[in-house]
Amino acid sequence: MALPMTHTLFFYQDQLLQGAQSAPLRSTHRMILVRHGRVRVNERLLAEGEALYTADASVIAGDGEWSMLWRWELDPTGSPPDLLSGNEIHSIQRMSREVTSLDMPPGSQWLFRLDRIKMNAGRVTDPHVHPGPGIRCLLEGSFSADQKCEPIPQRLPGDPWWEVGPDEVVARGAPTMRTRFMRGMILPEKFADGTETATWRDTKKPPASDNWTLFVDHRITV
């Protein structure tokens, strides 16, 4: 009997100097955030802080003196890493994790989401879960969390971590300044109305101090 197909979420960090142009990345489910600088993705200009989804083979070109991207890609498990290549380009795979908390048969539909969370100084969250997994990456402050399947020790800006979804998490931000981080997540498509996904054990809604910003919400078929 054939084993069910699974998928793996990859997270990359790419740097490009001005005028650099990459070889094409393969066609896949891909979200790109410009962390610094300015780039063109298949000729579409993205400035710092902007993001997009694409399933096309992607050529990325540097349009600023120095640019850095964060890139989330969902591929069938067993796919090799897809590093950005070309002159004056530096690309590394920061993390990859197999998605085991969702049953994703061929032809099923999901939501690929990129969003940002802000936690005020000293915030410790109530225990909570999410309906799907994802790779987070810290923008500002610091972050740590209790999670049974994969503990999350202190993270600093630029550090990624994995949250499996149904495992309960208690998260802690920096004690003396705000904490902000990006989340690249795979979710059931019923969340496509743009709502937050956390289910809180002790409260029905997160505190008003939490700030949520949506960048990408795209239905995909695997």
mmCIF file with all atom_site columns, C-alpha atoms in Angstrom:
data_model
loop_
_atom_site.group_PDB
_atom_site.id
_atom_site.type_symbol
_atom_site.label_atom_id
_atom_site.label_alt_id
_atom_site.label_comp_id
_atom_site.label_asym_id
_atom_site.label_entity_id
_atom_site.label_seq_id
_atom_site.pdbx_PDB_ins_code
_atom_site.Cartn_x
_atom_site.Cartn_y
_atom_site.Cartn_z
_atom_site.occupancy
_atom_site.B_iso_or_equiv
_atom_site.pdbx_formal_charge
_atom_site.auth_seq_id
_atom_site.auth_comp_id
_atom_site.auth_asym_id
_atom_site.auth_atom_id
_atom_site.pdbx_PDB_model_num
ATOM 1   C CA . MET A 1 1   ? 0.000   0.000  0.000   1.00 0.00 ? 1   MET A CA 1
ATOM 2   C CA . ALA A 1 2   ? 1.372   3.410  -0.960  1.00 0.00 ? 2   ALA A CA 1
ATOM 3   C CA . LEU A 1 3   ? 2.012   5.781  1.893   1.00 0.00 ? 3   LEU A CA 1
ATOM 4   C CA . PRO A 1 4   ? -0.095  8.979  1.881   1.00 0.00 ? 4   PRO A CA 1
ATOM 5   C CA . MET A 1 5   ? 1.600   11.996 0.324   1.00 0.00 ? 5   MET A CA 1
ATOM 6   C CA . THR A 1 6   ? 2.823   14.585 2.785   1.00 0.00 ? 6   THR A CA 1
ATOM 7   C CA . HIS A 1 7   ? 4.106   18.114 2.315   1.00 0.00 ? 7   HIS A CA 1
ATOM 8   C CA . THR A 1 8   ? 7.033   20.060 3.731   1.00 0.00 ? 8   THR A CA 1
ATOM 9   C CA . LEU A 1 9   ? 7.149   23.767 4.527   1.00 0.00 ? 9   LEU A CA 1
ATOM 10  C CA . PHE A 1 10  ? 10.506  25.394 3.720   1.00 0.00 ? 10  PHE A CA 1
ATOM 11  C CA . PHE A 1 11  ? 11.769  28.762 4.966   1.00 0.00 ? 11  PHE A CA 1
ATOM 12  C CA . TYR A 1 12  ? 14.608  30.570 3.164   1.00 0.00 ? 12  TYR A CA 1
ATOM 13  C CA . GLN A 1 13  ? 16.537  33.809 3.570   1.00 0.00 ? 13  GLN A CA 1
ATOM 14  C CA . ASP A 1 14  ? 17.850  35.411 0.372   1.00 0.00 ? 14  ASP A CA 1
ATOM 15  C CA . GLN A 1 15  ? 20.158  38.403 -0.121  1.00 0.00 ? 15  GLN A CA 1
ATOM 16  C CA . LEU A 1 16  ? 20.670  40.239 -3.416  1.00 0.00 ? 16  LEU A CA 1
ATOM 17  C CA . LEU A 1 17  ? 22.811  43.197 -4.439  1.00 0.00 ? 17  LEU A CA 1
ATOM 18  C CA . GLN A 1 18  ? 21.514  45.781 -6.898  1.00 0.00 ? 18  GLN A CA 1
ATOM 19  C CA . GLY A 1 19  ? 21.305  44.410 -10.432 1.00 0.00 ? 19  GLY A CA 1
ATOM 20  C CA . ALA A 1 20  ? 21.554  40.769 -9.341  1.00 0.00 ? 20  ALA A CA 1
ATOM 21  C CA . GLN A 1 21  ? 19.118  38.450 -11.135 1.00 0.00 ? 21  GLN A CA 1
ATOM 22  C CA . SER A 1 22  ? 18.413  34.900 -10.066 1.00 0.00 ? 22  SER A CA 1
ATOM 23  C CA . ALA A 1 23  ? 17.979  31.741 -12.048 1.00 0.00 ? 23  ALA A CA 1
ATOM 24  C CA . PRO A 1 24  ? 14.282  30.741 -12.015 1.00 0.00 ? 24  PRO A CA 1
ATOM 25  C CA . LEU A 1 25  ? 12.944  29.114 -8.877  1.00 0.00 ? 25  LEU A CA 1
ATOM 26  C CA . ARG A 1 26  ? 10.694  26.120 -9.542  1.00 0.00 ? 26  ARG A CA 1
ATOM 27  C CA . SER A 1 27  ? 6.923   26.432 -9.734  1.00 0.00 ? 27  SER A CA 1
ATOM 28  C CA . THR A 1 28  ? 5.479   25.850 -6.267  1.00 0.00 ? 28  THR A CA 1
ATOM 29  C CA . HIS A 1 29  ? 3.317   27.480 -3.607  1.00 0.00 ? 29  HIS A CA 1
ATOM 30  C CA . ARG A 1 30  ? 5.469   30.434 -2.537  1.00 0.00 ? 30  ARG A CA 1
ATOM 31  C CA . MET A 1 31  ? 5.142   33.506 -0.292  1.00 0.00 ? 31  MET A CA 1
ATOM 32  C CA . ILE A 1 32  ? 7.821   36.213 -0.360  1.00 0.00 ? 32  ILE A CA 1
ATOM 33  C CA . LEU A 1 33  ? 8.344   39.071 2.114   1.00 0.00 ? 33  LEU A CA 1
ATOM 34  C CA . VAL A 1 34  ? 10.853  41.855 1.442   1.00 0.00 ? 34  VAL A CA 1
ATOM 35  C CA . ARG A 1 35  ? 12.618  42.351 4.765   1.00 0.00 ? 35  ARG A CA 1
ATOM 36  C CA . HIS A 1 36  ? 15.057  45.010 3.519   1.00 0.00 ? 36  HIS A CA 1
ATOM 37  C CA . GLY A 1 37  ? 15.504  46.870 0.255   1.00 0.00 ? 37  GLY A CA 1
ATOM 38  C CA . ARG A 1 38  ? 13.523  46.402 -2.939  1.00 0.00 ? 38  ARG A CA 1
ATOM 39  C CA . VAL A 1 39  ? 13.223  43.568 -5.489  1.00 0.00 ? 39  VAL A CA 1
ATOM 40  C CA . ARG A 1 40  ? 11.378  42.525 -8.611  1.00 0.00 ? 40  ARG A CA 1
ATOM 41  C CA . VAL A 1 41  ? 9.628   39.149 -8.666  1.00 0.00 ? 41  VAL A CA 1
ATOM 42  C CA . ASN A 1 42  ? 8.889   38.281 -12.309 1.00 0.00 ? 42  ASN A CA 1
ATOM 43  C CA . GLU A 1 43  ? 9.115   42.048 -12.974 1.00 0.00 ? 43  GLU A CA 1
ATOM 44  C CA . ARG A 1 44  ? 6.645   42.935 -10.197 1.00 0.00 ? 44  ARG A CA 1
ATOM 45  C CA . LEU A 1 45  ? 8.238   45.525 -7.899  1.00 0.00 ? 45  LEU A CA 1
ATOM 46  C CA . LEU A 1 46  ? 8.109   44.853 -4.153  1.00 0.00 ? 46  LEU A CA 1
ATOM 47  C CA . ALA A 1 47  ? 9.339   47.397 -1.604  1.00 0.00 ? 47  ALA A CA 1
ATOM 48  C CA . GLU A 1 48  ? 10.475  46.787 1.966   1.00 0.00 ? 48  GLU A CA 1
ATOM 49  C CA . GLY A 1 49  ? 7.644   45.358 4.066   1.00 0.00 ? 49  GLY A CA 1
ATOM 50  C CA . GLU A 1 50  ? 5.601   44.172 1.067   1.00 0.00 ? 50  GLU A CA 1
ATOM 51  C CA . ALA A 1 51  ? 4.712   40.548 0.331   1.00 0.00 ? 51  ALA A CA 1
ATOM 52  C CA . LEU A 1 52  ? 3.122   38.385 -2.354  1.00 0.00 ? 52  LEU A CA 1
ATOM 53  C CA . TYR A 1 53  ? 2.022   34.848 -3.203  1.00 0.00 ? 53  TYR A CA 1
ATOM 54  C CA . THR A 1 54  ? 2.955   33.172 -6.468  1.00 0.00 ? 54  THR A CA 1
ATOM 55  C CA . ALA A 1 55  ? 2.804   29.639 -7.837  1.00 0.00 ? 55  ALA A CA 1
ATOM 56  C CA . ASP A 1 56  ? 4.848   30.493 -10.935 1.00 0.00 ? 56  ASP A CA 1
ATOM 57  C CA . ALA A 1 57  ? 8.495   29.794 -11.624 1.00 0.00 ? 57  ALA A CA 1
ATOM 58  C CA . SER A 1 58  ? 10.048  32.933 -10.170 1.00 0.00 ? 58  SER A CA 1
ATOM 59  C CA . VAL A 1 59  ? 12.964  35.108 -11.282 1.00 0.00 ? 59  VAL A CA 1
ATOM 60  C CA . ILE A 1 60  ? 13.983  37.564 -8.555  1.00 0.00 ? 60  ILE A CA 1
ATOM 61  C CA . ALA A 1 61  ? 16.105  40.642 -9.233  1.00 0.00 ? 61  ALA A CA 1
ATOM 62  C CA . GLY A 1 62  ? 17.666  43.109 -6.798  1.00 0.00 ? 62  GLY A CA 1
ATOM 63  C CA . ASP A 1 63  ? 16.327  46.653 -7.269  1.00 0.00 ? 63  ASP A CA 1
ATOM 64  C CA . GLY A 1 64  ? 17.971  48.226 -4.206  1.00 0.00 ? 64  GLY A CA 1
ATOM 65  C CA . GLU A 1 65  ? 21.591  48.553 -3.059  1.00 0.00 ? 65  GLU A CA 1
ATOM 66  C CA . TRP A 1 66  ? 21.125  45.501 -0.779  1.00 0.00 ? 66  TRP A CA 1
ATOM 67  C CA . SER A 1 67  ? 17.929  43.523 -0.348  1.00 0.00 ? 67  SER A CA 1
ATOM 68  C CA . MET A 1 68  ? 16.926  40.641 1.901   1.00 0.00 ? 68  MET A CA 1
ATOM 69  C CA . LEU A 1 69  ? 13.908  38.370 1.479   1.00 0.00 ? 69  LEU A CA 1
ATOM 70  C CA . TRP A 1 70  ? 12.165  35.837 3.636   1.00 0.00 ? 70  TRP A CA 1
ATOM 71  C CA . ARG A 1 71  ? 10.555  33.079 1.569   1.00 0.00 ? 71  ARG A CA 1
ATOM 72  C CA . TRP A 1 72  ? 8.077   30.351 2.566   1.00 0.00 ? 72  TRP A CA 1
ATOM 73  C CA . GLU A 1 73  ? 7.474   27.437 0.155   1.00 0.00 ? 73  GLU A CA 1
ATOM 74  C CA . LEU A 1 74  ? 5.212   24.390 0.386   1.00 0.00 ? 74  LEU A CA 1
ATOM 75  C CA . ASP A 1 75  ? 6.478   21.340 -1.530  1.00 0.00 ? 75  ASP A CA 1
ATOM 76  C CA . PRO A 1 76  ? 5.833   17.590 -1.599  1.00 0.00 ? 76  PRO A CA 1
ATOM 77  C CA . THR A 1 77  ? 7.950   15.892 1.065   1.00 0.00 ? 77  THR A CA 1
ATOM 78  C CA . GLY A 1 78  ? 11.221  14.735 -0.454  1.00 0.00 ? 78  GLY A CA 1
ATOM 79  C CA . SER A 1 79  ? 11.630  17.787 -2.691  1.00 0.00 ? 79  SER A CA 1
ATOM 80  C CA . PRO A 1 80  ? 15.177  19.204 -2.595  1.00 0.00 ? 80  PRO A CA 1
ATOM 81  C CA . PRO A 1 81  ? 15.745  22.712 -1.250  1.00 0.00 ? 81  PRO A CA 1
ATOM 82  C CA . ASP A 1 82  ? 15.320  25.467 -3.858  1.00 0.00 ? 82  ASP A CA 1
ATOM 83  C CA . LEU A 1 83  ? 18.006  28.045 -3.079  1.00 0.00 ? 83  LEU A CA 1
ATOM 84  C CA . LEU A 1 84  ? 18.148  31.292 -4.999  1.00 0.00 ? 84  LEU A CA 1
ATOM 85  C CA . SER A 1 85  ? 21.173  31.211 -7.309  1.00 0.00 ? 85  SER A CA 1
ATOM 86  C CA . GLY A 1 86  ? 23.040  33.801 -9.377  1.00 0.00 ? 86  GLY A CA 1
ATOM 87  C CA . ASN A 1 87  ? 25.873  36.322 -9.205  1.00 0.00 ? 87  ASN A CA 1
ATOM 88  C CA . GLU A 1 88  ? 25.832  38.608 -6.143  1.00 0.00 ? 88  GLU A CA 1
ATOM 89  C CA . ILE A 1 89  ? 23.124  36.478 -4.489  1.00 0.00 ? 89  ILE A CA 1
ATOM 90  C CA . HIS A 1 90  ? 23.383  34.630 -1.177  1.00 0.00 ? 90  HIS A CA 1
ATOM 91  C CA . SER A 1 91  ? 20.615  32.169 -0.226  1.00 0.00 ? 91  SER A CA 1
ATOM 92  C CA . ILE A 1 92  ? 20.256  29.823 2.743   1.00 0.00 ? 92  ILE A CA 1
ATOM 93  C CA . GLN A 1 93  ? 17.584  27.434 3.982   1.00 0.00 ? 93  GLN A CA 1
ATOM 94  C CA . ARG A 1 94  ? 16.783  28.468 7.554   1.00 0.00 ? 94  ARG A CA 1
ATOM 95  C CA . MET A 1 95  ? 14.236  25.750 8.383   1.00 0.00 ? 95  MET A CA 1
ATOM 96  C CA . SER A 1 96  ? 12.048  22.980 6.954   1.00 0.00 ? 96  SER A CA 1
ATOM 97  C CA . ARG A 1 97  ? 9.399   20.854 8.627   1.00 0.00 ? 97  ARG A CA 1
ATOM 98  C CA . GLU A 1 98  ? 7.115   18.090 7.376   1.00 0.00 ? 98  GLU A CA 1
ATOM 99  C CA . VAL A 1 99  ? 3.432   18.869 7.862   1.00 0.00 ? 99  VAL A CA 1
ATOM 100 C CA . THR A 1 100 ? 2.070   15.983 9.959   1.00 0.00 ? 100 THR A CA 1
ATOM 101 C CA . SER A 1 101 ? -0.885  17.641 11.720  1.00 0.00 ? 101 SER A CA 1
ATOM 102 C CA . LEU A 1 102 ? -2.988  17.987 8.529   1.00 0.00 ? 102 LEU A CA 1
ATOM 103 C CA . ASP A 1 103 ? -4.256  15.321 6.118   1.00 0.00 ? 103 ASP A CA 1
ATOM 104 C CA . MET A 1 104 ? -3.489  16.875 2.711   1.00 0.00 ? 104 MET A CA 1
ATOM 105 C CA . PRO A 1 105 ? -4.530  14.429 -0.057  1.00 0.00 ? 105 PRO A CA 1
ATOM 106 C CA . PRO A 1 106 ? -3.916  15.415 -3.699  1.00 0.00 ? 106 PRO A CA 1
ATOM 107 C CA . GLY A 1 107 ? -6.541  17.870 -4.894  1.00 0.00 ? 107 GLY A CA 1
ATOM 108 C CA . SER A 1 108 ? -7.425  19.154 -1.431  1.00 0.00 ? 108 SER A CA 1
ATOM 109 C CA . GLN A 1 109 ? -7.699  22.907 -0.871  1.00 0.00 ? 109 GLN A CA 1
ATOM 110 C CA . TRP A 1 110 ? -5.999  24.932 1.836   1.00 0.00 ? 110 TRP A CA 1
ATOM 111 C CA . LEU A 1 111 ? -5.182  28.479 2.819   1.00 0.00 ? 111 LEU A CA 1
ATOM 112 C CA . PHE A 1 112 ? -1.586  29.721 2.613   1.00 0.00 ? 112 PHE A CA 1
ATOM 113 C CA . ARG A 1 113 ? -1.333  32.703 4.961   1.00 0.00 ? 113 ARG A CA 1
ATOM 114 C CA . LEU A 1 114 ? 1.356   35.229 5.820   1.00 0.00 ? 114 LEU A CA 1
ATOM 115 C CA . ASP A 1 115 ? 0.618   37.585 8.699   1.00 0.00 ? 115 ASP A CA 1
ATOM 116 C CA . ARG A 1 116 ? 2.301   39.562 11.460  1.00 0.00 ? 116 ARG A CA 1
ATOM 117 C CA . ILE A 1 117 ? 1.731   39.504 15.218  1.00 0.00 ? 117 ILE A CA 1
ATOM 118 C CA . LYS A 1 118 ? 2.656   42.223 17.717  1.00 0.00 ? 118 LYS A CA 1
ATOM 119 C CA . MET A 1 119 ? 2.966   41.538 21.448  1.00 0.00 ? 119 MET A CA 1
ATOM 120 C CA . ASN A 1 120 ? 3.337   44.416 23.905  1.00 0.00 ? 120 ASN A CA 1
ATOM 121 C CA . ALA A 1 121 ? 6.297   44.517 26.283  1.00 0.00 ? 121 ALA A CA 1
ATOM 122 C CA . GLY A 1 122 ? 6.188   41.793 28.933  1.00 0.00 ? 122 GLY A CA 1
ATOM 123 C CA . ARG A 1 123 ? 3.289   39.913 27.333  1.00 0.00 ? 123 ARG A CA 1
ATOM 124 C CA . VAL A 1 124 ? 2.793   36.240 28.215  1.00 0.00 ? 124 VAL A CA 1
ATOM 125 C CA . THR A 1 125 ? -0.043  34.642 26.244  1.00 0.00 ? 125 THR A CA 1
ATOM 126 C CA . ASP A 1 126 ? -2.776  32.422 27.563  1.00 0.00 ? 126 ASP A CA 1
ATOM 127 C CA . PRO A 1 127 ? -2.439  28.779 26.434  1.00 0.00 ? 127 PRO A CA 1
ATOM 128 C CA . HIS A 1 128 ? -3.709  28.498 22.858  1.00 0.00 ? 128 HIS A CA 1
ATOM 129 C CA . VAL A 1 129 ? -3.732  26.330 19.738  1.00 0.00 ? 129 VAL A CA 1
ATOM 130 C CA . HIS A 1 130 ? -4.041  26.895 15.974  1.00 0.00 ? 130 HIS A CA 1
ATOM 131 C CA . PRO A 1 131 ? -5.846  24.830 13.301  1.00 0.00 ? 131 PRO A CA 1
ATOM 132 C CA . GLY A 1 132 ? -2.703  24.447 11.204  1.00 0.00 ? 132 GLY A CA 1
ATOM 133 C CA . PRO A 1 133 ? 1.090   24.539 11.407  1.00 0.00 ? 133 PRO A CA 1
ATOM 134 C CA . GLY A 1 134 ? 3.575   27.166 10.314  1.00 0.00 ? 134 GLY A CA 1
ATOM 135 C CA . ILE A 1 135 ? 7.047   28.656 10.443  1.00 0.00 ? 135 ILE A CA 1
ATOM 136 C CA . ARG A 1 136 ? 7.403   31.949 12.296  1.00 0.00 ? 136 ARG A CA 1
ATOM 137 C CA . CYS A 1 137 ? 10.329  34.384 12.125  1.00 0.00 ? 137 CYS A CA 1
ATOM 138 C CA . LEU A 1 138 ? 11.119  37.158 14.588  1.00 0.00 ? 138 LEU A CA 1
ATOM 139 C CA . LEU A 1 139 ? 11.170  40.783 13.426  1.00 0.00 ? 139 LEU A CA 1
ATOM 140 C CA . GLU A 1 140 ? 11.745  42.652 16.714  1.00 0.00 ? 140 GLU A CA 1
ATOM 141 C CA . GLY A 1 141 ? 12.198  41.946 20.415  1.00 0.00 ? 141 GLY A CA 1
ATOM 142 C CA . SER A 1 142 ? 12.634  38.395 21.640  1.00 0.00 ? 142 SER A CA 1
ATOM 143 C CA . PHE A 1 143 ? 10.419  35.310 21.803  1.00 0.00 ? 143 PHE A CA 1
ATOM 144 C CA . SER A 1 144 ? 10.198  31.977 23.578  1.00 0.00 ? 144 SER A CA 1
ATOM 145 C CA . ALA A 1 145 ? 7.382   29.484 24.070  1.00 0.00 ? 145 ALA A CA 1
ATOM 146 C CA . ASP A 1 146 ? 6.366   26.255 25.744  1.00 0.00 ? 146 ASP A CA 1
ATOM 147 C CA . GLN A 1 147 ? 5.297   23.643 23.164  1.00 0.00 ? 147 GLN A CA 1
ATOM 148 C CA . LYS A 1 148 ? 5.234   19.919 23.888  1.00 0.00 ? 148 LYS A CA 1
ATOM 149 C CA . CYS A 1 149 ? 6.325   18.587 20.493  1.00 0.00 ? 149 CYS A CA 1
ATOM 150 C CA . GLU A 1 150 ? 9.150   21.079 19.877  1.00 0.00 ? 150 GLU A CA 1
ATOM 151 C CA . PRO A 1 151 ? 10.158  23.488 22.664  1.00 0.00 ? 151 PRO A CA 1
ATOM 152 C CA . ILE A 1 152 ? 10.971  27.016 21.515  1.00 0.00 ? 152 ILE A CA 1
ATOM 153 C CA . PRO A 1 153 ? 13.918  28.517 23.430  1.00 0.00 ? 153 PRO A CA 1
ATOM 154 C CA . GLN A 1 154 ? 14.689  32.211 23.177  1.00 0.00 ? 154 GLN A CA 1
ATOM 155 C CA . ARG A 1 155 ? 14.619  33.551 19.621  1.00 0.00 ? 155 ARG A CA 1
ATOM 156 C CA . LEU A 1 156 ? 16.215  36.819 18.484  1.00 0.00 ? 156 LEU A CA 1
ATOM 157 C CA . PRO A 1 157 ? 15.477  38.910 15.362  1.00 0.00 ? 157 PRO A CA 1
ATOM 158 C CA . GLY A 1 158 ? 15.888  36.809 12.220  1.00 0.00 ? 158 GLY A CA 1
ATOM 159 C CA . ASP A 1 159 ? 15.450  33.485 14.058  1.00 0.00 ? 159 ASP A CA 1
ATOM 160 C CA . PRO A 1 160 ? 12.685  31.111 12.844  1.00 0.00 ? 160 PRO A CA 1
ATOM 161 C CA . TRP A 1 161 ? 10.667  28.546 14.792  1.00 0.00 ? 161 TRP A CA 1
ATOM 162 C CA . TRP A 1 162 ? 7.997   25.926 14.111  1.00 0.00 ? 162 TRP A CA 1
ATOM 163 C CA . GLU A 1 163 ? 4.545   25.688 15.671  1.00 0.00 ? 163 GLU A CA 1
ATOM 164 C CA . VAL A 1 164 ? 2.715   22.478 14.857  1.00 0.00 ? 164 VAL A CA 1
ATOM 165 C CA . GLY A 1 165 ? -0.775  23.933 15.386  1.00 0.00 ? 165 GLY A CA 1
ATOM 166 C CA . PRO A 1 166 ? -2.796  21.622 17.622  1.00 0.00 ? 166 PRO A CA 1
ATOM 167 C CA . ASP A 1 167 ? -0.088  21.503 20.333  1.00 0.00 ? 167 ASP A CA 1
ATOM 168 C CA . GLU A 1 168 ? -0.899  24.043 23.034  1.00 0.00 ? 168 GLU A CA 1
ATOM 169 C CA . VAL A 1 169 ? 1.507   26.994 23.194  1.00 0.00 ? 169 VAL A CA 1
ATOM 170 C CA . VAL A 1 170 ? 2.281   29.588 25.878  1.00 0.00 ? 170 VAL A CA 1
ATOM 171 C CA . ALA A 1 171 ? 4.393   32.376 24.352  1.00 0.00 ? 171 ALA A CA 1
ATOM 172 C CA . ARG A 1 172 ? 6.548   35.093 25.940  1.00 0.00 ? 172 ARG A CA 1
ATOM 173 C CA . GLY A 1 173 ? 7.684   38.305 24.283  1.00 0.00 ? 173 GLY A CA 1
ATOM 174 C CA . ALA A 1 174 ? 10.504  40.671 25.239  1.00 0.00 ? 174 ALA A CA 1
ATOM 175 C CA . PRO A 1 175 ? 10.101  42.069 28.774  1.00 0.00 ? 175 PRO A CA 1
ATOM 176 C CA . THR A 1 176 ? 10.995  45.702 27.988  1.00 0.00 ? 176 THR A CA 1
ATOM 177 C CA . MET A 1 177 ? 9.893   46.352 24.388  1.00 0.00 ? 177 MET A CA 1
ATOM 178 C CA . ARG A 1 178 ? 7.322   45.155 21.884  1.00 0.00 ? 178 ARG A CA 1
ATOM 179 C CA . THR A 1 179 ? 7.818   41.865 20.036  1.00 0.00 ? 179 THR A CA 1
ATOM 180 C CA . ARG A 1 180 ? 6.782   41.386 16.405  1.00 0.00 ? 180 ARG A CA 1
ATOM 181 C CA . PHE A 1 181 ? 7.038   38.308 14.216  1.00 0.00 ? 181 PHE A CA 1
ATOM 182 C CA . MET A 1 182 ? 5.878   36.964 10.854  1.00 0.00 ? 182 MET A CA 1
ATOM 183 C CA . ARG A 1 183 ? 3.892   33.725 10.480  1.00 0.00 ? 183 ARG A CA 1
ATOM 184 C CA . GLY A 1 184 ? 3.773   31.578 7.345   1.00 0.00 ? 184 GLY A CA 1
ATOM 185 C CA . MET A 1 185 ? 0.917   29.102 7.956   1.00 0.00 ? 185 MET A CA 1
ATOM 186 C CA . ILE A 1 186 ? -1.100  26.344 6.255   1.00 0.00 ? 186 ILE A CA 1
ATOM 187 C CA . LEU A 1 187 ? -4.737  26.473 7.344   1.00 0.00 ? 187 LEU A CA 1
ATOM 188 C CA . PRO A 1 188 ? -8.136  24.963 6.507   1.00 0.00 ? 188 PRO A CA 1
ATOM 189 C CA . GLU A 1 189 ? -9.681  27.135 3.795   1.00 0.00 ? 189 GLU A CA 1
ATOM 190 C CA . LYS A 1 190 ? -12.661 28.028 6.005   1.00 0.00 ? 190 LYS A CA 1
ATOM 191 C CA . PHE A 1 191 ? -10.378 30.654 7.582   1.00 0.00 ? 191 PHE A CA 1
ATOM 192 C CA . ALA A 1 192 ? -10.207 32.554 4.266   1.00 0.00 ? 192 ALA A CA 1
ATOM 193 C CA . ASP A 1 193 ? -12.433 35.301 5.661   1.00 0.00 ? 193 ASP A CA 1
ATOM 194 C CA . GLY A 1 194 ? -9.270  36.738 7.191   1.00 0.00 ? 194 GLY A CA 1
ATOM 195 C CA . THR A 1 195 ? -10.026 35.905 10.815  1.00 0.00 ? 195 THR A CA 1
ATOM 196 C CA . GLU A 1 196 ? -7.388  35.176 13.441  1.00 0.00 ? 196 GLU A CA 1
ATOM 197 C CA . THR A 1 197 ? -6.897  31.461 14.058  1.00 0.00 ? 197 THR A CA 1
ATOM 198 C CA . ALA A 1 198 ? -5.954  31.102 17.722  1.00 0.00 ? 198 ALA A CA 1
ATOM 199 C CA . THR A 1 199 ? -8.264  29.209 20.078  1.00 0.00 ? 199 THR A CA 1
ATOM 200 C CA . TRP A 1 200 ? -7.610  30.402 23.635  1.00 0.00 ? 200 TRP A CA 1
ATOM 201 C CA . ARG A 1 201 ? -8.084  28.024 26.532  1.00 0.00 ? 201 ARG A CA 1
ATOM 202 C CA . ASP A 1 202 ? -8.783  30.642 29.188  1.00 0.00 ? 202 ASP A CA 1
ATOM 203 C CA . THR A 1 203 ? -10.257 33.551 27.203  1.00 0.00 ? 203 THR A CA 1
ATOM 204 C CA . LYS A 1 204 ? -12.435 33.765 24.100  1.00 0.00 ? 204 LYS A CA 1
ATOM 205 C CA . LYS A 1 205 ? -10.389 36.523 22.432  1.00 0.00 ? 205 LYS A CA 1
ATOM 206 C CA . PRO A 1 206 ? -6.783  37.733 22.633  1.00 0.00 ? 206 PRO A CA 1
ATOM 207 C CA . PRO A 1 207 ? -6.187  40.927 24.618  1.00 0.00 ? 207 PRO A CA 1
ATOM 208 C CA . ALA A 1 208 ? -6.673  44.187 22.785  1.00 0.00 ? 208 ALA A CA 1
ATOM 209 C CA . SER A 1 209 ? -2.925  44.855 23.112  1.00 0.00 ? 209 SER A CA 1
ATOM 210 C CA . ASP A 1 210 ? -2.241  42.159 20.513  1.00 0.00 ? 210 ASP A CA 1
ATOM 211 C CA . ASN A 1 211 ? -1.951  43.514 16.985  1.00 0.00 ? 211 ASN A CA 1
ATOM 212 C CA . TRP A 1 212 ? -2.584  41.343 13.909  1.00 0.00 ? 212 TRP A CA 1
ATOM 213 C CA . THR A 1 213 ? -1.751  42.363 10.318  1.00 0.00 ? 213 THR A CA 1
ATOM 214 C CA . LEU A 1 214 ? -2.590  40.219 7.281   1.00 0.00 ? 214 LEU A CA 1
ATOM 215 C CA . PHE A 1 215 ? -0.190  40.204 4.295   1.00 0.00 ? 215 PHE A CA 1
ATOM 216 C CA . VAL A 1 216 ? -1.215  37.183 2.179   1.00 0.00 ? 216 VAL A CA 1
ATOM 217 C CA . ASP A 1 217 ? -4.329  34.965 2.307   1.00 0.00 ? 217 ASP A CA 1
ATOM 218 C CA . HIS A 1 218 ? -4.344  32.665 -0.734  1.00 0.00 ? 218 HIS A CA 1
ATOM 219 C CA . ARG A 1 219 ? -6.338  29.508 -1.461  1.00 0.00 ? 219 ARG A CA 1
ATOM 220 C CA . ILE A 1 220 ? -4.133  26.724 -2.816  1.00 0.00 ? 220 ILE A CA 1
ATOM 221 C CA . THR A 1 221 ? -4.725  23.219 -4.180  1.00 0.00 ? 221 THR A CA 1
ATOM 222 C CA . VAL A 1 222 ? -2.087  20.610 -3.353  1.00 0.00 ? 222 VAL A CA 1
#
